[in-house]
PDB file of C-alpha atoms in Angstrom:
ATOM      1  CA  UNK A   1      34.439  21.964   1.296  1.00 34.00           C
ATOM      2  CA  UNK A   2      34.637  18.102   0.664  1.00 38.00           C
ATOM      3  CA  UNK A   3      31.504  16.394   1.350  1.00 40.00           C
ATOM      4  CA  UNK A   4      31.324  12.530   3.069  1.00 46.00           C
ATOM      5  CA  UNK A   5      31.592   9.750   0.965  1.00 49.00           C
ATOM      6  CA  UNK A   6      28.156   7.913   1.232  1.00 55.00           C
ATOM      7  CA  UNK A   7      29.103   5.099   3.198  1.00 67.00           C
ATOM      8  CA  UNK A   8      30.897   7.460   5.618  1.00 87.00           C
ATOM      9  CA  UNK A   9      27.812   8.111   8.336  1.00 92.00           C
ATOM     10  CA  UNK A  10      27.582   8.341  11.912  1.00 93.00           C
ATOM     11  CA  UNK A  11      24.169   6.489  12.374  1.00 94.00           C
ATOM     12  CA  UNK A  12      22.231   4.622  10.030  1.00 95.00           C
ATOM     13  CA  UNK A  13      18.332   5.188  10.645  1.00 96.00           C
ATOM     14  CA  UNK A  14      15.393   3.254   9.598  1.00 96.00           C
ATOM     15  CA  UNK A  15      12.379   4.419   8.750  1.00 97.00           C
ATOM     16  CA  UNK A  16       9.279   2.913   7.410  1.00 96.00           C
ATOM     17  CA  UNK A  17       6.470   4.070   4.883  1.00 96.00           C
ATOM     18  CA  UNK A  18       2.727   2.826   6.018  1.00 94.00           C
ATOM     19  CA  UNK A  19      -0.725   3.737   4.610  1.00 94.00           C
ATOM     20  CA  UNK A  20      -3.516   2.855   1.648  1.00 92.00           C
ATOM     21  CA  UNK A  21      -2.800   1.516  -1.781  1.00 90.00           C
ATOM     22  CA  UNK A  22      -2.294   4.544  -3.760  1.00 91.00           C
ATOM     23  CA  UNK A  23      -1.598   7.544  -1.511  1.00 95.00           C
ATOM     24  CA  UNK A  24       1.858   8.564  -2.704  1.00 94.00           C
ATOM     25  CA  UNK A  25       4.296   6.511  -0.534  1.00 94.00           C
ATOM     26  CA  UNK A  26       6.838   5.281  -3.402  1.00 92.00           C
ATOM     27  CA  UNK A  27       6.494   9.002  -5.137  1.00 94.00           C
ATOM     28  CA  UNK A  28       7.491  10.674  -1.500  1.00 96.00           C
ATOM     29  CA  UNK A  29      10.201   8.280  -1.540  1.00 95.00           C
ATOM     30  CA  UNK A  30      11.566   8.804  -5.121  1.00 94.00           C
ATOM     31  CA  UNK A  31      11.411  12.698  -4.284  1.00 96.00           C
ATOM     32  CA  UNK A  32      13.178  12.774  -0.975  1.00 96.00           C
ATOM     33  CA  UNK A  33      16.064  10.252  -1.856  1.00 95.00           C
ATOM     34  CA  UNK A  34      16.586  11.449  -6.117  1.00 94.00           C
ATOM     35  CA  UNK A  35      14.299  13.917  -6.513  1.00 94.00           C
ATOM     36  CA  UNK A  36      12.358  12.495  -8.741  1.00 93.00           C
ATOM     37  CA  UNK A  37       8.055  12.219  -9.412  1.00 93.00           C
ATOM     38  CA  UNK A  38       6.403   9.951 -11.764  1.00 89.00           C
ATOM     39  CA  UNK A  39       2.810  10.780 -13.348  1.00 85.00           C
ATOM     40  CA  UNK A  40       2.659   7.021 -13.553  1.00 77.00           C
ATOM     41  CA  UNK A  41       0.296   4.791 -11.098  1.00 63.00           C
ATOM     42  CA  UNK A  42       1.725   1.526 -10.739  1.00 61.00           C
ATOM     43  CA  UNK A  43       2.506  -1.038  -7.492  1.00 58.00           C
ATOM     44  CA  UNK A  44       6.397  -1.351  -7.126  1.00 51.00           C
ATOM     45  CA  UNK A  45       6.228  -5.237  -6.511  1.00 51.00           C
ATOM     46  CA  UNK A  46       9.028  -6.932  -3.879  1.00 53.00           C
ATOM     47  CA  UNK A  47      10.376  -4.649  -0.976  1.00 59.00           C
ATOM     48  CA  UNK A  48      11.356  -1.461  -1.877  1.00 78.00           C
ATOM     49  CA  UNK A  49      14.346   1.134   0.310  1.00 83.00           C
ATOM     50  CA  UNK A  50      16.129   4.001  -0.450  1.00 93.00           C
ATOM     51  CA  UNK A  51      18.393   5.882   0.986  1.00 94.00           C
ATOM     52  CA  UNK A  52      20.058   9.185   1.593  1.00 95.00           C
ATOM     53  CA  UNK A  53      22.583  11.280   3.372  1.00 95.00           C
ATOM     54  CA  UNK A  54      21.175  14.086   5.576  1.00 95.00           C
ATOM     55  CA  UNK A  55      23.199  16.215   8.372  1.00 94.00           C
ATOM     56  CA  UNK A  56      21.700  17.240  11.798  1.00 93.00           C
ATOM     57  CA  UNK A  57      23.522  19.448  13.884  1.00 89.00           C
ATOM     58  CA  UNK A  58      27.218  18.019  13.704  1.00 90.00           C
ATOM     59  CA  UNK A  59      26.287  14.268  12.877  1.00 92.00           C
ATOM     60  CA  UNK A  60      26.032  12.894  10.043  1.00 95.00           C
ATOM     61  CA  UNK A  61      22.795  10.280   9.632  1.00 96.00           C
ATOM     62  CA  UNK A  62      22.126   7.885   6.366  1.00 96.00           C
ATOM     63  CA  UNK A  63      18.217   6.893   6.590  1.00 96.00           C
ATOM     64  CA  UNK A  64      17.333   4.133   5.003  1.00 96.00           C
ATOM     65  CA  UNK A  65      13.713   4.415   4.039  1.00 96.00           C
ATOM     66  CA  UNK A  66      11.377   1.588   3.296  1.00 94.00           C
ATOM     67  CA  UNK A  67       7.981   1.223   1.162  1.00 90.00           C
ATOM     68  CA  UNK A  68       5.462  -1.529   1.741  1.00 73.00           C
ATOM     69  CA  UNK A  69       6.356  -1.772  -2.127  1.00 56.00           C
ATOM     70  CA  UNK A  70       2.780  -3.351  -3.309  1.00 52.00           C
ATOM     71  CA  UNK A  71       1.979  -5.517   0.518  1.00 54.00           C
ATOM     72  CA  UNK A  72      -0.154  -3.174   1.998  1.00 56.00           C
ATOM     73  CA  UNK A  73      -3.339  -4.878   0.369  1.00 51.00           C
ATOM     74  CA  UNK A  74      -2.446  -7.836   1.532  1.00 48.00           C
ATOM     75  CA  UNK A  75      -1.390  -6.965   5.059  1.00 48.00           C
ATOM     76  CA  UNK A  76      -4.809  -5.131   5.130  1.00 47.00           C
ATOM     77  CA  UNK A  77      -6.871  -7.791   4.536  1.00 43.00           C
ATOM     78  CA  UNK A  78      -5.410  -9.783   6.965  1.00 44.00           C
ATOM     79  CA  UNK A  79      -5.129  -7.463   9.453  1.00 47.00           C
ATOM     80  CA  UNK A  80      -8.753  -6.329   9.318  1.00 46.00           C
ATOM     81  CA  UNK A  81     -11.772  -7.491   7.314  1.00 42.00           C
ATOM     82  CA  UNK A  82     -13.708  -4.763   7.788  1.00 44.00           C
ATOM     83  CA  UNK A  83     -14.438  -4.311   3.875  1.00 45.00           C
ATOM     84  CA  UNK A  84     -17.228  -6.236   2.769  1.00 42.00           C
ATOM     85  CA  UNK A  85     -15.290  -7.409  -0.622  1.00 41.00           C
ATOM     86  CA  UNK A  86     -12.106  -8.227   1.787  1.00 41.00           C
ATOM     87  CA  UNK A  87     -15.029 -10.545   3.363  1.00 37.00           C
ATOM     88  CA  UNK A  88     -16.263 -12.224   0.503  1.00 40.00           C
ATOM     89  CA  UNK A  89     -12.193 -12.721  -0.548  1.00 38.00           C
ATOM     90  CA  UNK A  90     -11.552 -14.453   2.636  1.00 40.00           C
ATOM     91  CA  UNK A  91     -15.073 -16.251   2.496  1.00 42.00           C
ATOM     92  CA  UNK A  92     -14.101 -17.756  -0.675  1.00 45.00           C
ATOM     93  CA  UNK A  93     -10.561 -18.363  -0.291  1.00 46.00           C
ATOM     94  CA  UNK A  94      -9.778 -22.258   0.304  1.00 51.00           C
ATOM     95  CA  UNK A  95      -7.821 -22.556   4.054  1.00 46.00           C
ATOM     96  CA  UNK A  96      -4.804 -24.003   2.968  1.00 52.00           C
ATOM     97  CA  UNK A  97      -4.511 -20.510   0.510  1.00 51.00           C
ATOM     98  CA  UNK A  98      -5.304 -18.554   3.618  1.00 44.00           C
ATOM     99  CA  UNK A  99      -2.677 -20.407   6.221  1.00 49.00           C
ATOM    100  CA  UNK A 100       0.007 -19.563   3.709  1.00 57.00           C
ATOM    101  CA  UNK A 101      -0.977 -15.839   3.655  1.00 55.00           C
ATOM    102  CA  UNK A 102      -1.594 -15.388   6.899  1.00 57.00           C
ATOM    103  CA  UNK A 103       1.913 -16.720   7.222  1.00 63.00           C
ATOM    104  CA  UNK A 104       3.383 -14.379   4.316  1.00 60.00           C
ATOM    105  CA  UNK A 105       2.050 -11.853   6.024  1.00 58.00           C
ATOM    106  CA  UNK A 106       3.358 -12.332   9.421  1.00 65.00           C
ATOM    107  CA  UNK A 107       6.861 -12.859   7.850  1.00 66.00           C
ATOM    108  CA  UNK A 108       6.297  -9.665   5.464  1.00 69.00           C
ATOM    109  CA  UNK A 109       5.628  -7.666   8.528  1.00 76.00           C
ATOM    110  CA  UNK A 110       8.090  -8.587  10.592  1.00 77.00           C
ATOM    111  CA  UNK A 111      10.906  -8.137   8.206  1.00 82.00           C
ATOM    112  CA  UNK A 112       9.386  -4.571   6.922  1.00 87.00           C
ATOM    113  CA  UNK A 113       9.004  -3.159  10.346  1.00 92.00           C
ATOM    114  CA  UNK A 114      12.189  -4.713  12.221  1.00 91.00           C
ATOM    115  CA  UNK A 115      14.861  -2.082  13.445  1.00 94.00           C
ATOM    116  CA  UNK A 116      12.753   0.602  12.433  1.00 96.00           C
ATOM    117  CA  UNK A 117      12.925   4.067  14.583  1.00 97.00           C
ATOM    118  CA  UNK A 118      10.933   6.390  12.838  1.00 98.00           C
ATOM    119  CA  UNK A 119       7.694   5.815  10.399  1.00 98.00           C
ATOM    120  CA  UNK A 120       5.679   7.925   8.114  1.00 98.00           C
ATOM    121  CA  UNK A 121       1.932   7.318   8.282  1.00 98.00           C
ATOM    122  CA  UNK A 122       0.282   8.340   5.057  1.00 98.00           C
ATOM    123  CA  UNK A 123      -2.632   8.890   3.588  1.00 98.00           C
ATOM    124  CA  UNK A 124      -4.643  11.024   0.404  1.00 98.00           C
ATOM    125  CA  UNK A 125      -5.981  14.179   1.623  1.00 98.00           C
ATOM    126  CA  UNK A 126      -8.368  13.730  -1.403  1.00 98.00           C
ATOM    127  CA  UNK A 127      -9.561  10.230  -0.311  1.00 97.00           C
ATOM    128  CA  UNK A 128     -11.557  10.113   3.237  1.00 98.00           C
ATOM    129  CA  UNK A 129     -11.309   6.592   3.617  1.00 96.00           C
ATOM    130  CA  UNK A 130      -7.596   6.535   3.569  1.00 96.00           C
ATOM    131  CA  UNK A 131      -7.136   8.694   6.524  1.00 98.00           C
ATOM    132  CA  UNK A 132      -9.958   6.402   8.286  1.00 97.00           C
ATOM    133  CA  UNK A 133      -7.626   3.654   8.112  1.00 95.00           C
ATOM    134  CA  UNK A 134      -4.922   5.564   9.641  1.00 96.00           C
ATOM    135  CA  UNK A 135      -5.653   4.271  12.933  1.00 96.00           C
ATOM    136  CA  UNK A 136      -5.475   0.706  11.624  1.00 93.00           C
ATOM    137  CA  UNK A 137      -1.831   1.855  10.534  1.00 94.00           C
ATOM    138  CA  UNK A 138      -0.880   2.971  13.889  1.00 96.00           C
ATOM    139  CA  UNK A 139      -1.923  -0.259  15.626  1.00 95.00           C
ATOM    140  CA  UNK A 140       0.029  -2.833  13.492  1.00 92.00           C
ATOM    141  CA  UNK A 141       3.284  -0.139  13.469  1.00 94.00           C
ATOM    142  CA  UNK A 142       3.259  -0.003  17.361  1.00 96.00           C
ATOM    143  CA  UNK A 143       2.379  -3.589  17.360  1.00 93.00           C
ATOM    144  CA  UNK A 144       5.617  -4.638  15.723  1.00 93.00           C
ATOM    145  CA  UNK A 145       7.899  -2.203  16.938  1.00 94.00           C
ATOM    146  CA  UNK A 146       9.392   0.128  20.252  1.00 93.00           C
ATOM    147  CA  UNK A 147       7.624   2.361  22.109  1.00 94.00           C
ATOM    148  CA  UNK A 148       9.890   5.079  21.228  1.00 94.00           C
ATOM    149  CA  UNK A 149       9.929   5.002  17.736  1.00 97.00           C
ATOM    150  CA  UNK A 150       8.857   8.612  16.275  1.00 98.00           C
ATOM    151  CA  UNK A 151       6.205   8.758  13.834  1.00 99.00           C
ATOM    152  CA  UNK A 152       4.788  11.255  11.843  1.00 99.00           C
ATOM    153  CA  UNK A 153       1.271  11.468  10.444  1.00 99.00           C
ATOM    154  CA  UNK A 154       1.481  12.753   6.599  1.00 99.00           C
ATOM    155  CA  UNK A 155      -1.521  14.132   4.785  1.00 99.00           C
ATOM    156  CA  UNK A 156      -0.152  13.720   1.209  1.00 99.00           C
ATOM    157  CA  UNK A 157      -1.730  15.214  -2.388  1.00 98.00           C
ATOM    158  CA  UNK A 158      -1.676  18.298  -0.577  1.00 98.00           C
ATOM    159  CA  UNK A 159      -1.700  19.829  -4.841  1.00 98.00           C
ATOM    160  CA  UNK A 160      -5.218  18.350  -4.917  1.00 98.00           C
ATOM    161  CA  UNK A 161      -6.668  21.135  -2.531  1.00 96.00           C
ATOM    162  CA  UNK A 162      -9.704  21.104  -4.531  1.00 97.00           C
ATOM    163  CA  UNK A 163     -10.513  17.598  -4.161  1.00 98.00           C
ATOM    164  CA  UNK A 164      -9.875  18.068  -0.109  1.00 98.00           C
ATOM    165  CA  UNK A 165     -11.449  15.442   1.761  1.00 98.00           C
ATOM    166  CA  UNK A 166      -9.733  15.159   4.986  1.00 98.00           C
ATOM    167  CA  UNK A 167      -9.831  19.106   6.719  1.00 98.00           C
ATOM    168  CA  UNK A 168      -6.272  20.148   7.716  1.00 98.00           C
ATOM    169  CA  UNK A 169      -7.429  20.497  11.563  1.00 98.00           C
ATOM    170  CA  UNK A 170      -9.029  16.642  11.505  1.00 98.00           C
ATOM    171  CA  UNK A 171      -6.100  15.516  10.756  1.00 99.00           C
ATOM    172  CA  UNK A 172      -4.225  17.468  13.105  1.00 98.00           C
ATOM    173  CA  UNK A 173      -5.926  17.104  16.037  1.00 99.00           C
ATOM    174  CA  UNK A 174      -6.372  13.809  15.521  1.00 99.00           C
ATOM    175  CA  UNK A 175      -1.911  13.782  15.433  1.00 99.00           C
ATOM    176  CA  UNK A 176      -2.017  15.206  18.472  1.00 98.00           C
ATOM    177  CA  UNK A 177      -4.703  12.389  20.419  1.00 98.00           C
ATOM    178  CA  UNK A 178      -2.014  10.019  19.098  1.00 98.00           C
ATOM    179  CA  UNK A 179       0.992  11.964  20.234  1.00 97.00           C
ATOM    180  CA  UNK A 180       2.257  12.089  16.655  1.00 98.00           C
ATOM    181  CA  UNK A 181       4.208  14.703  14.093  1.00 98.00           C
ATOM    182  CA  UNK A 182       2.020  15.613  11.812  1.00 99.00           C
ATOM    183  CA  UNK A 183       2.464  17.735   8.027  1.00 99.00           C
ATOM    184  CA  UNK A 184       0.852  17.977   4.823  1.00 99.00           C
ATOM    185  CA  UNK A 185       3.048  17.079   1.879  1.00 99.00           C
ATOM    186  CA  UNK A 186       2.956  17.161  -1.812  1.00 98.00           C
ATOM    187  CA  UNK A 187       5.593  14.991  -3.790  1.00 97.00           C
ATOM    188  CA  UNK A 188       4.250  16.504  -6.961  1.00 97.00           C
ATOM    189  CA  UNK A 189       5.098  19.741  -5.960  1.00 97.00           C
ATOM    190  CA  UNK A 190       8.273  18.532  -3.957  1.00 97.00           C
ATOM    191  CA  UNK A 191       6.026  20.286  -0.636  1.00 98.00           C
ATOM    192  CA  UNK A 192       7.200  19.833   2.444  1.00 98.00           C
ATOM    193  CA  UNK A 193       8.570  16.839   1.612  1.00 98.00           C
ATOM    194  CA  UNK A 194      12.718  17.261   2.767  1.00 98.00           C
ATOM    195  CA  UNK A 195      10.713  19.203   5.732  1.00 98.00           C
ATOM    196  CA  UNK A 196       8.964  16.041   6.849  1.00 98.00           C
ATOM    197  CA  UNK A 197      11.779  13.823   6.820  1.00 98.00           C
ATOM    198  CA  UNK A 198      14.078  15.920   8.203  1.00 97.00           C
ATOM    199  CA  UNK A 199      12.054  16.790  11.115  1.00 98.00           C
ATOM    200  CA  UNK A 200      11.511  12.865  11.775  1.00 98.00           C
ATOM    201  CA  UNK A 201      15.127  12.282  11.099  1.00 97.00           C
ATOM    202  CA  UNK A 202      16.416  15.353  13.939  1.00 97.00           C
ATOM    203  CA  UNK A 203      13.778  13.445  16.112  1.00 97.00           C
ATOM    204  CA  UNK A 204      14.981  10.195  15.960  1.00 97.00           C
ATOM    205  CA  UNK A 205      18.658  11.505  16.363  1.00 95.00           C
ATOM    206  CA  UNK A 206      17.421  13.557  19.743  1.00 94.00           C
ATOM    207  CA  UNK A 207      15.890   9.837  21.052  1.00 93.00           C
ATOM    208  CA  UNK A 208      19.006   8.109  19.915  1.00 90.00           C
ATOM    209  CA  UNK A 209      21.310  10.621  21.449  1.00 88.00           C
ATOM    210  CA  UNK A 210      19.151  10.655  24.593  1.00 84.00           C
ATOM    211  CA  UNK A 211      19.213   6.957  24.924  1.00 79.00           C
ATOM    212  CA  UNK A 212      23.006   6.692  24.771  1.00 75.00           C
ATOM    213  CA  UNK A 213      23.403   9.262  27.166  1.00 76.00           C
ATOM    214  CA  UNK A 214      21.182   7.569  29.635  1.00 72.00           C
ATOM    215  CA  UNK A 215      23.450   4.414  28.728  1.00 70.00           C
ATOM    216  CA  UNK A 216      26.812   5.592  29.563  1.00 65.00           C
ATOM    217  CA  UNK A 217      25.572   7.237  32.562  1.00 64.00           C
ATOM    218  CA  UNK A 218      24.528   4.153  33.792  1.00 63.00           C
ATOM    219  CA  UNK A 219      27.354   1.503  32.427  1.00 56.00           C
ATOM    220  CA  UNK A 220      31.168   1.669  32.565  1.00 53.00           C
ATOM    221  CA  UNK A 221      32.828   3.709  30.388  1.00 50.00           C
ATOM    222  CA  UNK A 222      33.183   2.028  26.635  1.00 47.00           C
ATOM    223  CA  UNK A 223      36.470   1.536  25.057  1.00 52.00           C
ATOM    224  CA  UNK A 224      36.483   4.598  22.268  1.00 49.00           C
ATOM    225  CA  UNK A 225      35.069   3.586  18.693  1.00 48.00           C
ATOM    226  CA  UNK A 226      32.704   0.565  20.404  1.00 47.00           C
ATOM    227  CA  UNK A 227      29.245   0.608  19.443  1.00 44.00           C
ATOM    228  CA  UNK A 228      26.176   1.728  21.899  1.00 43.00           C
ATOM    229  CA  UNK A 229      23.686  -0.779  21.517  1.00 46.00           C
ATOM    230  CA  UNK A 230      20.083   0.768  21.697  1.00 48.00           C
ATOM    231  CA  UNK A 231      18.113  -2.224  20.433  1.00 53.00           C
ATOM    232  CA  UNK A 232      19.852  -5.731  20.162  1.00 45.00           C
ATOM    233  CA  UNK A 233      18.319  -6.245  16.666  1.00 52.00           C
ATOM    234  CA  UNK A 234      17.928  -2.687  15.575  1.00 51.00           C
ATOM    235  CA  UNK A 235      19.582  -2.103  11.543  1.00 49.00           C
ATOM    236  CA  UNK A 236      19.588   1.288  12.873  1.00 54.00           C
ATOM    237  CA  UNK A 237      22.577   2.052  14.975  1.00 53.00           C
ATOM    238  CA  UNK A 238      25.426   3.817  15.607  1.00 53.00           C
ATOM    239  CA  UNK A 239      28.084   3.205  13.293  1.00 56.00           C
ATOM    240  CA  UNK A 240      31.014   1.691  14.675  1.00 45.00           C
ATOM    241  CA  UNK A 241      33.551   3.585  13.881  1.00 45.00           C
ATOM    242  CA  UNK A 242      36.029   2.117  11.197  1.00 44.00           C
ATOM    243  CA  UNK A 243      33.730   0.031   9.631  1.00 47.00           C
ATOM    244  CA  UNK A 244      32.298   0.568   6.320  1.00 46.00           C
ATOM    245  CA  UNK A 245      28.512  -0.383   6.205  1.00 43.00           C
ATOM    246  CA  UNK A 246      26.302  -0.534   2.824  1.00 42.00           C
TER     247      UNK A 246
END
């Protein structure tokens, strides 16, 4: 049976990577969208997005994931100067430096979390302090975007069970407070990893599908192939159908 060609989708979904410096998000990426791992510990520098082709039930949905890409130290300190060393870096810092990154960024996190419906909240089951600065995570996502997007909270380095920091219930109950998915995931081992996107992918297709339905039950019947709008400025949308997106 002939598959889709990849531009031929019926929504495109966007979905954003958040947590610590270091906790896996480019490797989860690489392993969901090619399959691939690297051993290698390096920033990705710039903005970073893959994509790939999934189906739930009879759709078929393109997700277009996003990684901080190398911003999240930046965004941190400027979102919270809790860290003494953050401190002293802003202490020192001459103003005019500081206006400009302030300004960065707001324009950095406006751009990375625009349109976005679903988001992956990540952090090193191995490292404590990571998943303490989950919550920090949550407040800029739902600061910046709807209240329906669907996030998932994902205890990565689940391979380093050994090195456990974070217990598997902490983290889980702690999901649940913040009305959250929640899985443990190793891109190492390729763990759970389709599993967690997949289930925040079917999500996000059940709130799009829900919205749309609560749309044309309320509006006048659209003329057949036009768009549903569920966020004016969303990138993630139906696709209209005809058109050939990238």
């Amino acid at each position: 049976m002939a598959y889709r060609a990849d531009d031929d989708y019926d929504y495109l979904f966007k979905v954003v990577l958040i947590g610590d410096s270091g906790v896996g998000k480019s490797n989860l990426l690489s392993r969901f969208s090619r399959n691939e791992f690297s051993l290698e510990s390096k920033s990705t520098i710039g903005v970073e997005f893959a994509t790939r082709t999934i189906r739930v039930d009879d759709k078929v949905i393109k997700a277009q994931i996003w990684d901080t890409a190398g911003q999240e130290r930046l965004i941190g300190v400027l979102s919270s100067s809790s860290n003494f060393g953050e401190l002293l870096w802003l202490k020192s810092t001459p103003i005019e430096k500081l206006i400009s990154s302030q300004k960065r960024y707001r324009a950095i996190t406006s751009a990375y979390y625009r349109g976005a419906v679903g988001a992956l909240v990540i952090y090193d089951i191995s490292r404590n302090m990571t998943f303490d600065n989950v919550e920090r995570w949550l407040k800029e996502l739902r600061d910046h975007t709807d209240s329906t997007i669907v996030i998932m909270l994902v205890g990565n380095k689940a391979d380093l069970r050994h090195l456990r920091a974070v217990l598997t219930e902490t983290a889980k109950s702690f999901a649940e407070r913040e009305n959250t998915f929640f899985m443990e995931t190793s891109a190492l081992e390729s763990m759970n990893v389709d599993t967690a996107f997949t289930e925040v992918l079917t999500e996000i297709h059940r709130v799009t599908s829900k919205k749309a339905l609560d749309a044309s039950d309320n509006a006048v019947t659209l003329p057949k192939g036009q768009t549903i709008n569920i966020n004016s400025d969303d990138v993630s949308a139906i696709k209209k159908a005809g058109c050939c997106s990238s």
